[in-house]
Amino acid sequence: MARQRQDYFDALGWVTQLMTQVRSEHLEARTPCVDFDVRGLLGHLIGTAHRGLGTARGIPTRGIPHVITNVADAELASTYATLAASIREAWSPLAAVDGVIAPWGPCTAAEAARGFTVETITHGWDLAVATGQPSDAPNGIADRCLSYASAAIPDRLRGVMYDAPVVGAKASSTTEQLAHLLGHKREPR
């Protein structure tokens, strides 16, 4: 669990760094995630962080909006950074086998951390591509995510939470391969 937890924390740190570099002219730009422009993606990342925090704290997450829209543009990055710090605190005492209820259902803390890491890295890639920032996740996280992502994304969630995998597109990194697995590709659709 220590490695998985650290990957989740590093993913949060990477996205926090990416968010601090978003300028106001980026906010309406399209992203590789067909559902979002940059502003919407930032709101979704904040919503995902709230769900990650709720999962660790044992708070039901079903009522947390998919996209948080009540944060001022100038406060998006700082809001995420605050949530990331709270997530680190809440997840630190959990053991791999501890039972939690993630947004997709009951699972172990290790399984939930994997799911949140995959989601965070993939949307970090979306944000980096949309804003012209380096798009490789740090510390080999994407490599490890690829080793379990197919199992972490059950077929029942395809078309609900995740798109079909991208086929035939060339990936320049393992982070982009992970994004392709979740149905995201470099050219906004």
Short mmCIF file of C-alpha atoms in Angstrom, two decimals:
data_model
loop_
_atom_site.label_atom_id
_atom_site.label_comp_id
_atom_site.label_asym_id
_atom_site.label_seq_id
_atom_site.Cartn_x
_atom_site.Cartn_y
_atom_site.Cartn_z
CA MET A 1 0.00 0.00 0.00
CA ALA A 2 2.89 2.36 0.68
CA ARG A 3 3.90 2.43 -3.03
CA GLN A 4 0.29 2.85 -4.22
CA ARG A 5 -0.44 5.56 -1.69
CA GLN A 6 2.75 7.41 -2.70
CA ASP A 7 1.76 7.13 -6.37
CA TYR A 8 -1.61 8.69 -5.55
CA PHE A 9 0.08 11.47 -3.59
CA ASP A 10 2.59 12.07 -6.40
CA ALA A 11 -0.26 12.18 -8.92
CA LEU A 12 -2.01 14.80 -6.81
CA GLY A 13 1.22 16.78 -6.56
CA TRP A 14 1.75 16.65 -10.32
CA VAL A 15 -1.77 17.87 -11.04
CA THR A 16 -1.39 20.61 -8.42
CA GLN A 17 1.76 21.78 -10.22
CA LEU A 18 -0.01 21.68 -13.60
CA MET A 19 -2.94 23.69 -12.23
CA THR A 20 -0.66 26.45 -10.96
CA GLN A 21 0.49 27.02 -14.54
CA VAL A 22 -3.00 27.39 -16.02
CA ARG A 23 -3.62 30.92 -17.26
CA SER A 24 -6.99 32.55 -17.80
CA GLU A 25 -6.64 32.24 -21.58
CA HIS A 26 -6.44 28.43 -21.18
CA LEU A 27 -9.77 28.07 -19.38
CA GLU A 28 -11.98 27.75 -22.47
CA ALA A 29 -9.55 25.57 -24.44
CA ARG A 30 -10.69 22.07 -25.38
CA THR A 31 -8.98 19.11 -23.75
CA PRO A 32 -8.34 15.56 -24.95
CA CYS A 33 -11.21 14.54 -22.66
CA VAL A 34 -14.19 15.15 -24.93
CA ASP A 35 -16.44 16.13 -22.01
CA PHE A 36 -14.41 19.12 -20.83
CA ASP A 37 -12.79 22.39 -21.65
CA VAL A 38 -9.96 23.32 -19.27
CA ARG A 39 -12.26 25.05 -16.77
CA GLY A 40 -14.59 22.03 -16.68
CA LEU A 41 -11.63 19.67 -16.34
CA LEU A 42 -10.32 21.63 -13.35
CA GLY A 43 -13.78 21.42 -11.78
CA HIS A 44 -13.85 17.67 -12.47
CA LEU A 45 -10.41 17.21 -10.90
CA ILE A 46 -11.65 19.07 -7.82
CA GLY A 47 -14.74 16.84 -7.73
CA THR A 48 -12.56 13.75 -8.07
CA ALA A 49 -10.38 15.00 -5.22
CA HIS A 50 -13.47 15.50 -3.04
CA ARG A 51 -14.51 11.91 -3.84
CA GLY A 52 -11.00 10.65 -3.00
CA LEU A 53 -11.13 12.48 0.32
CA GLY A 54 -14.65 11.23 1.08
CA THR A 55 -13.62 7.66 0.27
CA ALA A 56 -10.74 7.80 2.75
CA ARG A 57 -12.89 9.40 5.44
CA GLY A 58 -15.79 6.96 5.00
CA ILE A 59 -18.14 9.71 3.80
CA PRO A 60 -20.62 8.82 1.03
CA THR A 61 -19.43 10.24 -2.29
CA ARG A 62 -22.44 9.69 -4.53
CA GLY A 63 -23.74 13.20 -3.86
CA ILE A 64 -20.49 14.92 -4.81
CA PRO A 65 -20.93 16.61 -8.19
CA HIS A 66 -18.99 15.21 -11.15
CA VAL A 67 -17.79 18.76 -11.81
CA ILE A 68 -17.43 21.38 -9.08
CA THR A 69 -18.56 24.73 -10.48
CA ASN A 70 -18.68 27.00 -7.44
CA VAL A 71 -14.93 27.75 -7.22
CA ALA A 72 -13.72 31.05 -8.65
CA ASP A 73 -11.25 30.71 -11.52
CA ALA A 74 -8.49 32.37 -9.49
CA GLU A 75 -8.98 29.82 -6.68
CA LEU A 76 -9.06 26.57 -8.68
CA ALA A 77 -5.38 25.67 -8.15
CA SER A 78 -5.31 26.63 -4.48
CA THR A 79 -8.55 24.73 -3.83
CA TYR A 80 -7.05 21.63 -5.40
CA ALA A 81 -3.80 22.03 -3.46
CA THR A 82 -5.75 22.23 -0.19
CA LEU A 83 -7.73 19.12 -1.09
CA ALA A 84 -4.53 17.27 -2.04
CA ALA A 85 -3.05 18.03 1.39
CA SER A 86 -6.25 16.79 3.09
CA ILE A 87 -6.21 13.64 0.96
CA ARG A 88 -2.63 12.87 2.00
CA GLU A 89 -3.63 13.19 5.64
CA ALA A 90 -6.80 11.09 5.28
CA TRP A 91 -5.20 8.28 3.24
CA SER A 92 -2.01 7.96 5.29
CA PRO A 93 -3.41 5.72 8.05
CA LEU A 94 -5.26 3.34 5.70
CA ALA A 95 -3.95 -0.19 5.20
CA ALA A 96 -4.18 -1.90 1.81
CA VAL A 97 -6.89 -4.31 2.96
CA ASP A 98 -9.05 -1.73 4.73
CA GLY A 99 -12.53 -1.70 3.25
CA VAL A 100 -13.73 1.55 1.71
CA ILE A 101 -16.64 2.58 -0.45
CA ALA A 102 -15.33 4.26 -3.59
CA PRO A 103 -17.64 6.04 -6.04
CA TRP A 104 -17.76 2.80 -8.06
CA GLY A 105 -18.59 0.61 -5.07
CA PRO A 106 -17.03 -1.28 -2.13
CA CYS A 107 -13.37 -2.25 -2.50
CA THR A 108 -10.12 -2.26 -0.58
CA ALA A 109 -8.19 0.93 0.08
CA ALA A 110 -5.47 -0.27 -2.29
CA GLU A 111 -7.99 -0.79 -5.09
CA ALA A 112 -9.54 2.63 -4.48
CA ALA A 113 -6.14 4.30 -4.46
CA ARG A 114 -5.37 2.62 -7.78
CA GLY A 115 -8.60 3.91 -9.29
CA PHE A 116 -8.03 7.46 -8.07
CA THR A 117 -4.41 7.38 -9.26
CA VAL A 118 -5.43 6.28 -12.77
CA GLU A 119 -8.11 8.97 -12.91
CA THR A 120 -5.78 11.68 -11.61
CA ILE A 121 -2.90 10.81 -13.95
CA THR A 122 -5.16 10.56 -17.00
CA HIS A 123 -6.80 13.91 -16.36
CA GLY A 124 -3.41 15.40 -15.51
CA TRP A 125 -2.31 14.34 -18.98
CA ASP A 126 -5.45 15.97 -20.43
CA LEU A 127 -4.64 19.20 -18.61
CA ALA A 128 -0.97 19.17 -19.62
CA VAL A 129 -1.80 18.59 -23.30
CA ALA A 130 -4.52 21.26 -23.34
CA THR A 131 -2.27 23.88 -21.74
CA GLY A 132 0.99 23.02 -23.52
CA GLN A 133 2.79 21.67 -20.45
CA PRO A 134 5.03 18.58 -20.20
CA SER A 135 2.62 15.65 -20.24
CA ASP A 136 4.62 12.78 -18.73
CA ALA A 137 3.59 11.87 -15.21
CA PRO A 138 6.49 11.80 -12.72
CA ASN A 139 8.24 8.94 -10.96
CA GLY A 140 7.09 6.07 -13.21
CA ILE A 141 3.50 6.33 -12.00
CA ALA A 142 2.01 5.80 -15.45
CA ASP A 143 4.06 2.62 -15.93
CA ARG A 144 2.66 1.18 -12.72
CA CYS A 145 -0.86 2.37 -13.59
CA LEU A 146 -0.68 0.55 -16.93
CA SER A 147 0.10 -2.69 -15.09
CA TYR A 148 -3.29 -2.67 -13.34
CA ALA A 149 -5.50 -0.13 -15.14
CA SER A 150 -7.42 -2.70 -17.18
CA ALA A 151 -8.42 -4.49 -13.98
CA ALA A 152 -9.19 -1.19 -12.23
CA ILE A 153 -11.58 -0.18 -15.01
CA PRO A 154 -14.22 -2.87 -15.30
CA ASP A 155 -16.17 -3.17 -18.54
CA ARG A 156 -19.32 -2.14 -16.67
CA LEU A 157 -17.84 1.37 -16.29
CA ARG A 158 -17.07 1.78 -20.02
CA GLY A 159 -19.50 4.29 -21.45
CA VAL A 160 -20.46 5.37 -17.92
CA MET A 161 -17.28 6.67 -16.29
CA TYR A 162 -14.76 5.79 -19.03
CA ASP A 163 -14.77 5.81 -22.83
CA ALA A 164 -13.70 2.90 -24.99
CA PRO A 165 -9.93 2.64 -25.40
CA VAL A 166 -8.35 4.54 -28.27
CA VAL A 167 -7.04 2.16 -30.90
CA GLY A 168 -4.60 2.89 -33.69
CA ALA A 169 -3.20 6.12 -32.23
CA LYS A 170 0.53 6.32 -31.54
CA ALA A 171 1.39 7.15 -27.94
CA SER A 172 4.57 9.09 -27.19
CA SER A 173 4.78 7.97 -23.54
CA THR A 174 3.31 5.55 -21.03
CA THR A 175 1.24 8.44 -19.67
CA GLU A 176 -0.32 8.84 -23.11
CA GLN A 177 -0.81 5.05 -23.35
CA LEU A 178 -2.74 5.23 -20.09
CA ALA A 179 -4.83 8.10 -21.47
CA HIS A 180 -5.57 6.02 -24.58
CA LEU A 181 -6.69 3.13 -22.39
CA LEU A 182 -9.29 5.48 -20.87
CA GLY A 183 -10.41 6.75 -24.28
CA HIS A 184 -8.50 10.03 -24.36
CA LYS A 185 -6.43 11.09 -27.35
CA ARG A 186 -4.23 14.05 -28.06
CA GLU A 187 -6.44 15.75 -30.64
CA PRO A 188 -9.60 17.07 -28.98
CA ARG A 189 -12.62 15.41 -30.50
#
